[in-house]
Short mmCIF file of C-alpha atoms and ligand atoms in Angstrom, two decimals:
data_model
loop_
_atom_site.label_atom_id
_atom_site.label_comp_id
_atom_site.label_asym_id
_atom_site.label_seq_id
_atom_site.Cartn_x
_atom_site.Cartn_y
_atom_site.Cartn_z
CA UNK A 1 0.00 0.00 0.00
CA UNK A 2 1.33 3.77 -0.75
CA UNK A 3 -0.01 6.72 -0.20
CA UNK A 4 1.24 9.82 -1.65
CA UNK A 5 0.20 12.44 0.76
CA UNK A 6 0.87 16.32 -0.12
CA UNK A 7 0.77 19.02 2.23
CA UNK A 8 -0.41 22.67 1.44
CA UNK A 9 0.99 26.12 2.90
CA UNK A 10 -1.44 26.47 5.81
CA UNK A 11 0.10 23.03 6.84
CA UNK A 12 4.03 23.83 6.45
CA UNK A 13 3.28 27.56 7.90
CA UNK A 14 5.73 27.25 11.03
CA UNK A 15 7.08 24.42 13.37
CA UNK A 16 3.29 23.59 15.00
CA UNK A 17 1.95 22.92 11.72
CA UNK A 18 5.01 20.98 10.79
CA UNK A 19 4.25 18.63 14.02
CA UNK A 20 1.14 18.01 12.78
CA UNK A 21 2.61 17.24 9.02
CA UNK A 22 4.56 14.05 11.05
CA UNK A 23 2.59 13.04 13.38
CA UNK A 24 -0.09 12.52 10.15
CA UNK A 25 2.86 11.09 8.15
CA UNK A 26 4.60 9.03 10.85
CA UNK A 27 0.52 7.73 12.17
CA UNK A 28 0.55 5.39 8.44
CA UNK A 29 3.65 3.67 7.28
CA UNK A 30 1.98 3.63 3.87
CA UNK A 31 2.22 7.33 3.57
CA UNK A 32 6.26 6.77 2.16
CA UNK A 33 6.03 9.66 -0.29
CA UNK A 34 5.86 13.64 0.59
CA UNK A 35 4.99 16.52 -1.27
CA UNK A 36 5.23 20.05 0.00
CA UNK A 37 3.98 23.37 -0.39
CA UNK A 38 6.10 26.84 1.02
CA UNK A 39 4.99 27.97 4.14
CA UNK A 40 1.82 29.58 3.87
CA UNK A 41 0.31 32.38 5.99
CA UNK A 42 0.76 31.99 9.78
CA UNK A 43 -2.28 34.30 10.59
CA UNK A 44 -4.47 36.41 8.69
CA UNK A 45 -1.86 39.26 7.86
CA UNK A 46 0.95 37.48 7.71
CA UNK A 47 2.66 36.69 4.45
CA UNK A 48 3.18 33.42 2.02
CA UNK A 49 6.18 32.71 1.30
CA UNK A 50 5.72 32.45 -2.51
CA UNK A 51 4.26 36.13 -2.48
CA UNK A 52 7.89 36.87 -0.59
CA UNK A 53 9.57 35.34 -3.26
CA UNK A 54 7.78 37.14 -6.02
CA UNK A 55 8.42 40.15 -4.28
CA UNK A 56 12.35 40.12 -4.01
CA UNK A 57 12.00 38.82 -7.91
CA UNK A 58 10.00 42.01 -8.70
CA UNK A 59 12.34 44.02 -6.72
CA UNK A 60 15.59 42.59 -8.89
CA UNK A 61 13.66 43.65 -11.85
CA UNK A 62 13.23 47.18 -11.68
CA UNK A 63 17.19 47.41 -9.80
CA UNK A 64 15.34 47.60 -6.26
CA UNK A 65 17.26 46.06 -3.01
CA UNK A 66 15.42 43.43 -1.76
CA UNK A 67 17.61 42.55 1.23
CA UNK A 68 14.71 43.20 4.31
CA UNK A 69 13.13 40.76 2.06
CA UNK A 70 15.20 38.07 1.29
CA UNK A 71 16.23 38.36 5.34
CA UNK A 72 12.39 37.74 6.24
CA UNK A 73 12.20 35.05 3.80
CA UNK A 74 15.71 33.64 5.42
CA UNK A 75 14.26 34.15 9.42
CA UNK A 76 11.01 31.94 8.27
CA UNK A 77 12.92 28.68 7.58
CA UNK A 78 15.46 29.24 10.52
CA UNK A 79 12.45 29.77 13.15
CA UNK A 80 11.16 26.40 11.66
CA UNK A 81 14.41 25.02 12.41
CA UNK A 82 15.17 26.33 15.42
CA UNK A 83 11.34 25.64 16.72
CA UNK A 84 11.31 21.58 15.44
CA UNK A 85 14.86 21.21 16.88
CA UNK A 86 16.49 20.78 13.77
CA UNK A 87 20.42 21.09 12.98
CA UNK A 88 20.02 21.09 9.57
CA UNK A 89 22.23 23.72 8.21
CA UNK A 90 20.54 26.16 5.66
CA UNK A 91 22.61 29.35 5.82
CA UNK A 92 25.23 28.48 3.05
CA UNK A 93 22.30 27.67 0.45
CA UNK A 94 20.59 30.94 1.23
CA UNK A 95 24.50 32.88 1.08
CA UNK A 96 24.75 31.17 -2.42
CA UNK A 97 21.10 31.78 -3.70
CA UNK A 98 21.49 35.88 -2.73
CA UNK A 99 24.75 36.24 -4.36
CA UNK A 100 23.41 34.88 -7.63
CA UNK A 101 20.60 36.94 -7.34
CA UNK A 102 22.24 40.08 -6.96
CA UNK A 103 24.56 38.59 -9.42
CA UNK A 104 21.07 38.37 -11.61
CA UNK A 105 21.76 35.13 -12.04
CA UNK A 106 18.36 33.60 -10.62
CA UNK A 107 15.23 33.65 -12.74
CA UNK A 108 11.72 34.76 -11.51
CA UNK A 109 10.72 31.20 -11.47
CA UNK A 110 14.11 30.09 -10.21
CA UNK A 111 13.44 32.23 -6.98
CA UNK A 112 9.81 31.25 -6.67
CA UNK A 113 10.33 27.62 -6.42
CA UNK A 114 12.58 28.32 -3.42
CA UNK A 115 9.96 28.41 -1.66
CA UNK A 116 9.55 24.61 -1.93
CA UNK A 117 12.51 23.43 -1.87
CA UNK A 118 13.16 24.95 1.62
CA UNK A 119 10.22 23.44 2.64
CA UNK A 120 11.15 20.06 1.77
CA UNK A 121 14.49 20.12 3.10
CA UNK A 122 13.29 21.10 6.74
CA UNK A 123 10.48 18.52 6.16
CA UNK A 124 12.55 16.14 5.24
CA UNK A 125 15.14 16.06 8.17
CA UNK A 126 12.06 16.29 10.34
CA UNK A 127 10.85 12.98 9.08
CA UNK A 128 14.02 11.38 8.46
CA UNK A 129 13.19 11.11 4.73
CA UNK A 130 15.64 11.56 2.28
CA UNK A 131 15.57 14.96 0.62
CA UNK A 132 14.04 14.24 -3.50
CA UNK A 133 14.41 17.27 -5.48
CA UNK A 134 11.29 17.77 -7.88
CA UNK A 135 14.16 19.13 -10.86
CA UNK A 136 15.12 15.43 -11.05
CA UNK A 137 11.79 14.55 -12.80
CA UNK A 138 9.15 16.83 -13.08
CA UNK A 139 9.89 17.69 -16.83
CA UNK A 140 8.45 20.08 -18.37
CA UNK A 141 8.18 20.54 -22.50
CA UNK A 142 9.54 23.82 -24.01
CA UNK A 143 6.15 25.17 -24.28
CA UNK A 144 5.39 24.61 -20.78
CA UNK A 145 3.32 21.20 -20.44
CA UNK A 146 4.36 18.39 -18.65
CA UNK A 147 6.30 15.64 -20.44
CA UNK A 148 4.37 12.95 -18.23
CA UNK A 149 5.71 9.78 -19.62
CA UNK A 150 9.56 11.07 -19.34
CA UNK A 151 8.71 12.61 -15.75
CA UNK A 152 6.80 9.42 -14.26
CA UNK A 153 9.92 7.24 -15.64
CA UNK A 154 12.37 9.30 -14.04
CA UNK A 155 10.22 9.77 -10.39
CA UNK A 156 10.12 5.67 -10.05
CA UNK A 157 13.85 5.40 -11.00
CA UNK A 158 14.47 8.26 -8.69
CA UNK A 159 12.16 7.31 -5.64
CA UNK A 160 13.32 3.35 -5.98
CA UNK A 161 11.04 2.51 -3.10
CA UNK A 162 12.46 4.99 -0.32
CA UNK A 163 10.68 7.72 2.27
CA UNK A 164 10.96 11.11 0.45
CA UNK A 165 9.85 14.67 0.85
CA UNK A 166 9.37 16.15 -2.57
CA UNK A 167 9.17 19.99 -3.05
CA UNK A 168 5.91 20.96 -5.26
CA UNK A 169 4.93 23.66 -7.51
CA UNK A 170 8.22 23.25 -9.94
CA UNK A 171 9.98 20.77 -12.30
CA UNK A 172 13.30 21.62 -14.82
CA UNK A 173 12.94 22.88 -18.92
CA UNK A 174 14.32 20.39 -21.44
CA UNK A 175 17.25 23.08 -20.81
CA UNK A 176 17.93 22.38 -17.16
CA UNK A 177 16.37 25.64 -16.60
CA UNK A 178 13.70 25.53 -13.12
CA UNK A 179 9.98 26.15 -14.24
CA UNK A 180 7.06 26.36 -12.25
CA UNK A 181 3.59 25.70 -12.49
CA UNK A 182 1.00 28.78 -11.87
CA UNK A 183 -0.25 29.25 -8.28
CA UNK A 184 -1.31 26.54 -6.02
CA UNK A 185 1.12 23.97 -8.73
CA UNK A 186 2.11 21.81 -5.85
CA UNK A 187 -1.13 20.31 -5.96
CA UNK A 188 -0.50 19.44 -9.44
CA UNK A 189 3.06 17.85 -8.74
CA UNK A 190 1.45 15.28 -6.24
CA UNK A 191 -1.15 14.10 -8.68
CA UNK A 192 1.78 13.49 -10.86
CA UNK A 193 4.31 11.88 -8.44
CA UNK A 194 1.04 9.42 -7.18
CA UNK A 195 0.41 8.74 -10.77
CA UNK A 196 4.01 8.13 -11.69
CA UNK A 197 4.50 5.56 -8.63
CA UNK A 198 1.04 4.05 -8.61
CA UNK A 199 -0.01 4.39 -5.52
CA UNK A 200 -3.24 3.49 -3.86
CA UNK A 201 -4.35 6.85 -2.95
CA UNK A 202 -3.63 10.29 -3.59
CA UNK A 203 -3.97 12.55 -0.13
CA UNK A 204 -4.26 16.06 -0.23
CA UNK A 205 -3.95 17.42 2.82
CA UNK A 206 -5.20 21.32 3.34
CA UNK A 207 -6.81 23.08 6.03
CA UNK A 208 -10.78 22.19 5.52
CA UNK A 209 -12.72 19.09 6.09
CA UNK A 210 -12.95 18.52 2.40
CA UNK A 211 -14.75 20.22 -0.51
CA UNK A 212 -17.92 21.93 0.54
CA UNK A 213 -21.04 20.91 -0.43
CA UNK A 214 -21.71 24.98 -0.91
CA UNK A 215 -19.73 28.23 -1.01
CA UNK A 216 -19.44 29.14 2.26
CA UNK A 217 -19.81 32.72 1.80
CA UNK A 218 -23.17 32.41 0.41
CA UNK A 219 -24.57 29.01 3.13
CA UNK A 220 -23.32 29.39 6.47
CA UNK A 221 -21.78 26.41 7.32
CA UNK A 222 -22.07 24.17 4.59
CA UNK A 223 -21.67 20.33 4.69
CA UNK A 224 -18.58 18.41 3.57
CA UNK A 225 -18.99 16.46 0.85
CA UNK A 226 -18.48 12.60 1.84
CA UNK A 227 -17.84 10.95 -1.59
CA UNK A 228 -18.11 12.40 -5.04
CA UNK A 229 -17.27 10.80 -8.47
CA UNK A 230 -14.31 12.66 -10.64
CA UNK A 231 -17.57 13.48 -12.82
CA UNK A 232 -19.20 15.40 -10.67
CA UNK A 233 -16.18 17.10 -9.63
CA UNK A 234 -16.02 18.84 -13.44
CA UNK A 235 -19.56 19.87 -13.08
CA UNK A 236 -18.86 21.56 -9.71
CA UNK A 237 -16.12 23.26 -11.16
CA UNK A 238 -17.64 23.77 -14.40
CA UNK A 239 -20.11 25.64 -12.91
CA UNK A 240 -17.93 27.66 -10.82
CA UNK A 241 -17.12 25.64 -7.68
CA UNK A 242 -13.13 26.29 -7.05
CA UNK A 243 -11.72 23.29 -5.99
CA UNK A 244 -8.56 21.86 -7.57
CA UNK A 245 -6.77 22.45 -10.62
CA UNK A 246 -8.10 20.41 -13.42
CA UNK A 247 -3.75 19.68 -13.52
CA UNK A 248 -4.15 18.14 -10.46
CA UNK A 249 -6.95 15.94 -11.28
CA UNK A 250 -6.17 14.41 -14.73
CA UNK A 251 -3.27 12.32 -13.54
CA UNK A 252 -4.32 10.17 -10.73
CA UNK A 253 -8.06 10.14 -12.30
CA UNK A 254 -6.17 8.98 -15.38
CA UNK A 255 -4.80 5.92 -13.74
CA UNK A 256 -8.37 5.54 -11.58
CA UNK A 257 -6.17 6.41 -8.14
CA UNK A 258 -8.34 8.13 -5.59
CA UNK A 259 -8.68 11.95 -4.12
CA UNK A 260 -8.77 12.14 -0.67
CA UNK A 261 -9.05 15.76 0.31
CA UNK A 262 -8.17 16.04 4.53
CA UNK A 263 -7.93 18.35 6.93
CA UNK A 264 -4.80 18.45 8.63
CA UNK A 265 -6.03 20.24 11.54
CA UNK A 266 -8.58 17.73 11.92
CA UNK A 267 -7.16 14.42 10.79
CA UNK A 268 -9.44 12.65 12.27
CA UNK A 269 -11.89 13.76 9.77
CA UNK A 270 -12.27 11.70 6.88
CA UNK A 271 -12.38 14.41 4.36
CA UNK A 272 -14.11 13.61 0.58
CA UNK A 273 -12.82 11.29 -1.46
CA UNK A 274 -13.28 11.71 -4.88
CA UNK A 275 -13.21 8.52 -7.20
CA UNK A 276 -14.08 7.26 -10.18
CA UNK A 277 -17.48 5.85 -9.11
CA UNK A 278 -18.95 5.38 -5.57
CA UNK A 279 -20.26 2.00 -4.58
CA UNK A 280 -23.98 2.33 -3.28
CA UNK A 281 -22.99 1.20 0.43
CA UNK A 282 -20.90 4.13 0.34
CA UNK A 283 -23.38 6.43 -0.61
CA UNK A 284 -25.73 5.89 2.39
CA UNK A 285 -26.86 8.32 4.40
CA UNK A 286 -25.82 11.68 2.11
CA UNK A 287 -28.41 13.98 0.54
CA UNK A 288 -28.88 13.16 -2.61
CA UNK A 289 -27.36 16.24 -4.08
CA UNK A 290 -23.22 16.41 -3.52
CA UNK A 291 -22.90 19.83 -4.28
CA UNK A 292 -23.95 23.14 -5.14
CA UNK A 293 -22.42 25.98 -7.28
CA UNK A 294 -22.92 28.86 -9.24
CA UNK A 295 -20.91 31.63 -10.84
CA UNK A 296 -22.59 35.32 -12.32
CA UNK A 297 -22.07 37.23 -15.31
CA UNK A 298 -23.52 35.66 -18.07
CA UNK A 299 -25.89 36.76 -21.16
CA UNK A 300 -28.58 34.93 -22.91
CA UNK A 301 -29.27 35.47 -26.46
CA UNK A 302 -32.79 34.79 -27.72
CA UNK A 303 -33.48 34.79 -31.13
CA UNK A 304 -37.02 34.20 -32.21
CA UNK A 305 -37.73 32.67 -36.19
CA UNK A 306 -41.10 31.06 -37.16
CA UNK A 307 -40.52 27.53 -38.31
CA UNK A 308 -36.20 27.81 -36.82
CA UNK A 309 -36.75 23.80 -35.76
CA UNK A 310 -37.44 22.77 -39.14
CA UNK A 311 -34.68 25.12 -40.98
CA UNK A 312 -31.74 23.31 -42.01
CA UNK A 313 -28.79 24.08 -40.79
CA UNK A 314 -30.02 27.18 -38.68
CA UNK A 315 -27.96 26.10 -35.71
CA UNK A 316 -24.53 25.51 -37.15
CA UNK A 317 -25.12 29.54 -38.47
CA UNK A 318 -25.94 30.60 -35.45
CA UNK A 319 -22.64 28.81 -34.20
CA UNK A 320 -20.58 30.05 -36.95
CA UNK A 321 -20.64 33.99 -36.11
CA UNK A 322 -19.98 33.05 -32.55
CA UNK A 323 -17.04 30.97 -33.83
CA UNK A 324 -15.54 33.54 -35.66
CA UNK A 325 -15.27 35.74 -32.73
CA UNK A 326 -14.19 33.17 -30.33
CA UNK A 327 -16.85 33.20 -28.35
CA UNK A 328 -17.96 30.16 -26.11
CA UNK A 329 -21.58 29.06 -26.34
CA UNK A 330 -22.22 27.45 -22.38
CA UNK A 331 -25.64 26.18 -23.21
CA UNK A 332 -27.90 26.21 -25.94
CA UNK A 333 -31.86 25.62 -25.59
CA UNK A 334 -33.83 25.72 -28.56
CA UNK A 335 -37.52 25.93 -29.09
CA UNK A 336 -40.40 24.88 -31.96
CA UNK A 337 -39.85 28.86 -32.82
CA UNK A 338 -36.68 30.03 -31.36
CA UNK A 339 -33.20 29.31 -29.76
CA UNK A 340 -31.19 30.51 -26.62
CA UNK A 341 -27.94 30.70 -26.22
CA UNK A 342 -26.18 31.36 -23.02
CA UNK A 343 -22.73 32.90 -23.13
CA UNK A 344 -20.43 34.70 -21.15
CA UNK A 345 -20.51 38.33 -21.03
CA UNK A 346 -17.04 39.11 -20.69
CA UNK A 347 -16.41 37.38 -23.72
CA UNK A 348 -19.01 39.28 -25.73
CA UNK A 349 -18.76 42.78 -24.17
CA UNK A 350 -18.07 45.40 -26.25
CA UNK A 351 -19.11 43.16 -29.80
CA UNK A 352 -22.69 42.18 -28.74
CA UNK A 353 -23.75 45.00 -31.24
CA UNK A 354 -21.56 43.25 -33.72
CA UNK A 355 -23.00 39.80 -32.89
CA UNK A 356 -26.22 40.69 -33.28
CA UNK A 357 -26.66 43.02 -36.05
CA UNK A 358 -24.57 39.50 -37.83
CA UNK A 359 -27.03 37.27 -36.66
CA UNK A 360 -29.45 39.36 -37.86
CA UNK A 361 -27.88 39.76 -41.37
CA UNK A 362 -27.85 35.77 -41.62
CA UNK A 363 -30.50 34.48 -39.88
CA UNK A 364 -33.22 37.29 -40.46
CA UNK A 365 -35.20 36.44 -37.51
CA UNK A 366 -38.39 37.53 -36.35
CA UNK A 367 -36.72 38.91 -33.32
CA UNK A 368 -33.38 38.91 -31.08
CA UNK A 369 -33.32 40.33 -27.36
CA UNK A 370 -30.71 39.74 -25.28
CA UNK A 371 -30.64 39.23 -21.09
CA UNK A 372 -27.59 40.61 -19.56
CA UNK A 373 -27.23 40.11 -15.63
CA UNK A 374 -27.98 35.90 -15.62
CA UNK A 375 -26.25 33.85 -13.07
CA UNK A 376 -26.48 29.82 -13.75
CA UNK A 377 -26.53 27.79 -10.61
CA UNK A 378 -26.47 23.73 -10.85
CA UNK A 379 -27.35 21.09 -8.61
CA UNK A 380 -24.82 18.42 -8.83
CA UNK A 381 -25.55 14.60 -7.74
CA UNK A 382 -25.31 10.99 -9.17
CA UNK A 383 -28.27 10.17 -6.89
CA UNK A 384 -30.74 12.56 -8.70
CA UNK A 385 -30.54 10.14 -11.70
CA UNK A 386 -33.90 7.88 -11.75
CA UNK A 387 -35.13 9.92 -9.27
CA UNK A 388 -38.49 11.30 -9.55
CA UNK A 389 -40.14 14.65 -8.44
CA UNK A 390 -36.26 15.90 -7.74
CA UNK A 391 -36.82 19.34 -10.26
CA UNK A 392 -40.43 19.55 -9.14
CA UNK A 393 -39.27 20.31 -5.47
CA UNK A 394 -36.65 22.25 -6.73
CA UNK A 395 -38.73 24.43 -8.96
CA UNK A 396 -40.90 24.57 -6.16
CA UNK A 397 -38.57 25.61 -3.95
CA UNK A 398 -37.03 27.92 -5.65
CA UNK A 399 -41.05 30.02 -6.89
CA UNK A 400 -41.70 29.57 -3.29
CA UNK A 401 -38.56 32.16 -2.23
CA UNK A 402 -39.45 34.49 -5.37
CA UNK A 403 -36.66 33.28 -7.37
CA UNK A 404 -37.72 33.66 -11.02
CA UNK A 405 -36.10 30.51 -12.82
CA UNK A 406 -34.86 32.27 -16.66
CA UNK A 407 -33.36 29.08 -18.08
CA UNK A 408 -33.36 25.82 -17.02
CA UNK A 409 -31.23 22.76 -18.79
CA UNK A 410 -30.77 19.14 -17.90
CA UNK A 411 -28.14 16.71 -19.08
CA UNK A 412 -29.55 13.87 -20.37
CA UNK A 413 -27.15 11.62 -17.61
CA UNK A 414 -29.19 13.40 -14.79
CA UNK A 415 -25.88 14.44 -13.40
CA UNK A 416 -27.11 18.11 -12.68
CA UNK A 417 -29.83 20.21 -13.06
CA UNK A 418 -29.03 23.61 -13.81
CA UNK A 419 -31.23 26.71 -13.48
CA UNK A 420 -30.30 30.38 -15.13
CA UNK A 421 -31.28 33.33 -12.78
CA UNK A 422 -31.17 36.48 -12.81
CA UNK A 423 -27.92 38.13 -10.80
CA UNK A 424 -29.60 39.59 -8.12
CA UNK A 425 -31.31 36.28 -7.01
CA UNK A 426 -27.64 34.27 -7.64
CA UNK A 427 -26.68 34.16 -3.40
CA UNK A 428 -30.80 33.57 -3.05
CA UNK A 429 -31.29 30.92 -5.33
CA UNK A 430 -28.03 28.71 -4.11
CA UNK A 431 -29.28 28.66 -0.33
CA UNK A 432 -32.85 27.52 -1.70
CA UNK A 433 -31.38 24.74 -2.70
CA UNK A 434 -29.18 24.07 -0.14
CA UNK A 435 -32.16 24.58 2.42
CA UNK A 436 -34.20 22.23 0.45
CA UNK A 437 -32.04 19.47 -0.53
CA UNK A 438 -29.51 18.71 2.11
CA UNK A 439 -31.09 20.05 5.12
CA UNK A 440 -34.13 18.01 3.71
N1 LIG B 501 3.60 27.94 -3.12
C1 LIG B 501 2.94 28.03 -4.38
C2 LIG B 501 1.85 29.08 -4.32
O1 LIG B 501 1.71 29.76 -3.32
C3 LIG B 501 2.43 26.72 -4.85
C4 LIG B 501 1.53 25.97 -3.90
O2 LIG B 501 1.44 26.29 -2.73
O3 LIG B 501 0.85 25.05 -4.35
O4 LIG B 501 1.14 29.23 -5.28
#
C-alpha cells in the first residue's frame, strides 16, 4: 500500500503545523512519499512565502534592493528550524542563492520555487526522509506542459522505493532551466508523483474538512462532501465551484487512483474522497445532491424565427458567427420557434452589437433580445438520476422564495440540473437549494 500524501501552505506555515505534518505522516507507514507546499500564511496578515519570493524577484527587476526581504524570507525557515529542533544547516544555500541573485543570475521562477525546496528540506530532516528534489523529474516541454511519460519514468527510478519529501509547484525545462507551475502547482506535482509511482491513494492534505457541499460565503456552514465521483467534480467546477486544478486531477483520475481531500487540523476527519465511481454502500446516508455551485455574469441570447426547428442548418449559423469571434456558447436551448444561447458576457462585451446586427444579417429572424445580468446555478448529484419529483421540489422551492427561474437545462445523464437566474437572485437561489435538498 502507498499513499502519496501532499501538504499545502497552511500546513508547512511554522514548526506547530510541521508537528502536525509528522505526526499525520509518521501515524501510516503507507504514507512513504511527501509533497510540500512553502509555508503559507501563519495568521491572517501574515505573508506566504511564494508572495515573498515574487516580491524580491519584482524588486531585482526594476534594480530595487530586496535585502529586508530576502532576510524575512531567510528568518522563516530558521524559526522552523530552530522551533522543530532541527540542525540542519541552511545558511550556506541561502548565502549562495542571494549572491546569484544580486549577481542576476536567478530567474523569476528560479526564486519562486525556493519556496519549496526549503520546505522540503526542513520537512525532510524532520521525518528522516531523504531529501528528493522535484528538478530530477518533473519535466516540463519547451512550451510549458508536462512531459508525463519522461517525468513518471524518471520519479520511479528516482524514488526506488524509499521515504521522500518532494518539493511541489516546480519541475526543470528540457534546458535544465527551473519552471514552475501557476499558483497553487504543488497540488499538481502530487497528482503526478502518485500517478508516476502508482499508488493506492492520492492525499491532499489542506486546512478544511474537504470540498464543501456549498460556497461558504453564500450558506453558512455548509456540509462536507463525503464521496463524489471525478464526474461530478467537473460539473462543480464547471459551474464555478473552485476546488482543484483540473492539472491536479487528470493524472491520478487517469490511472483511476483516488482523491482524498483532509484536513490536517482535523485528521481525524475523513475528508471527501473523490473517485471514479462510488459503490452504493458508500453512498448511504448523504443527501442526494453532492454539491452546489454557481458563478454570475452571463448573457442569454434569444433569437425568435417562425418555423427555426425545421430550418436546415439554422444552428450551425448561429454557431458560426460566434465561432468567428471566439466566443464560447455554455448552453444552448432551442424551441419549436426560437433558440437561446447562453454565453459569457465578458467574452461578448463590447461586440454584442456586432453579434447581433450578424445574426441578424444571416438568420433574419423575427426577433433577437438579449438578457444581460444571468447567473447559472447547478445542482450536482449521481443520486438525482432515476429519481423522480427531484426538479419539481426544486422548482418549487425555488417560486416559493421568489426566485424567477430564466433558463433551465438538464443533461440527459441526470448528473445536474441547472437553473439560469437572474444576478440579483444568484446568493438567493443557491441557499434555496441548499435549504431544500440537504437540510431536507
Ligand atoms: N507555493 C505556491 C503558491 O503559493 C504553490 C503551492 O502552494 O501550491 O502558489
Amino acid at each position: 500500500m502507498l499513499k502519496v500524501v501532499k501538504f499545502g501552505g497552511s500546513s508547512c506555515a511554522d514548526a506547530a503545523q510541521f508537528a502536525k505534518v509528522r505526526s499525520i505522516v509518521l501515524s501510516d507507514p503507507a504514507r512513504r512519499v511527501v509533497v510540500v507546499s512553502a509555508p503559507g500564511k501563519r495568521t491572517a496578515d501574515d505573508h506566504k512565502l511564494t508572495d515573498l519570493l515574487y516580491l524580491c524577484a519584482a524588486h531585482v527587476k526594476y534594480g530595487v534592493d530586496c535585502g529586508d526581504i530576502f532576510a524575512m524570507i531567510r528568518e522563516r525557515y530558521r524559526d522552523i528550524a530552530r522551533d522543530c529542533g532541527l540542525s540542519i544547516e541552511l545558511d550556506g544555500e541561502f548565502d549562495a542563492l542571494w549572491d546569484r541573485l544580486r549577481a542576476g543570475e536567478v530567474s523569476k521562477d528560479e526564486l519562486a520555487s525556493r519556496g519549496e525546496y526549503f520546505s522540503a528540506k526542513l520537512m525532510a530532516a524532520y521525518l528522516g526522509f531523504d531529501f528528493l528534489d522535484a528538478a530530477l523529474w518533473v519535466k516540463f516541454r519547451f512550451d510549458g506542459s508536462v512531459d508525463r511519460e519522461a517525468s513518471y519514468e524518471a520519479l520511479s527510478r528516482a524514488a526506488g522505493g524509499r521515504r521522500v519529501v518532494i518539493p511541489g509547484f516546480y519541475g526543470v525545462m528540457p534546458d535544465g532551466h527551473i519552471h514552475t507551475f501557476t499558483r497553487g502547482g504543488s497540488d499538481i506535482t502530487g497528482a503526478l508523483a502518485a500517478a508516476a509511482l502508482e499508488a493506492d491513494v492520492y492525499e491532499n492534505w489542506t486546512d478544511v474538512s474537504g470540498i464543501l457541499m456549498a460556497d461558504p460565503r453564500i450558506v453558512k456552514n455548509p456540509a462536507p462532501i463525503r464521496f463524489i465521483t471525478y464526474n461530478e467534480l467537473r460539473e462543480l467546477s464547471y459551474i464555478g465551484a473552485q476546488v482543484l486544478h483540473e492539472g491536479a486531477v487528470y493524472p491520478v483520475r487517469e490511472k483511476h487512483i483516488p482523491l482524498n481531500i483532509r484536513n490536517t487540523n482535523d485528521p481525524a476527519h475523513p475528508g471527501t474522497m473523490i473517485m471514479e465511481t462510488v459503490e452504493d454502500e458508500q453512498d448511504g446516508g448523504d443527501s442526494f445532491i453532492t454539491g452546489i455551485a454557481g458563478k454570475k455574469g452571463f448573457s442569454i441570447i434569444n433569437i425568435a424565427k417562425t418555423g427555426l426547428s425545421s430550418e436546415h442548418g439554422i444552428l450551425l449559423q448561429v454557431m458560426e458567427v460566434l465561432e468567428k469571434r471566439e466566443i464560447n456558447v455554455e448552453f444552448i436551448l432551442s424551441g419549436i420557434d426560437s433558440v437561446s444561447l447562453l454565453v459569457d458576457s465578458a467574452r461578448v462585451s463590447g461586440r454584442l452589437y456586432e453579434v447581433l446586427g450578424e445574426l441578424q444579417k444571416e438568420l433574419k429572424p423575427n426577433s433577437i433580445t438579449v438578457a444581460e445580468h444571468i447567473a447559472v446555478v447547478a445542482a450536482v448529484g449521481r443520486k438525482m438520476a432515476n429519481r423522480l419529483g427531484t426538479s419539481g421540489k426544486l422548482f418549487a422551492a425555488l417560486g416559493k422564495n421568489g426566485v424567477n427561474v430564466r433558463m433551465i437545462t438538464q443533461g440527459p445523464d441526470e448528473l445536474n440540473i441547472i437553473i439560469g437566474v437572474e444576478e440579483k437572485d444568484f446568493e438567493q437561489a443557491i441557499r434555496v437549494l441548499y435549504d431544500s435538498f440537504v437540510k431536507e
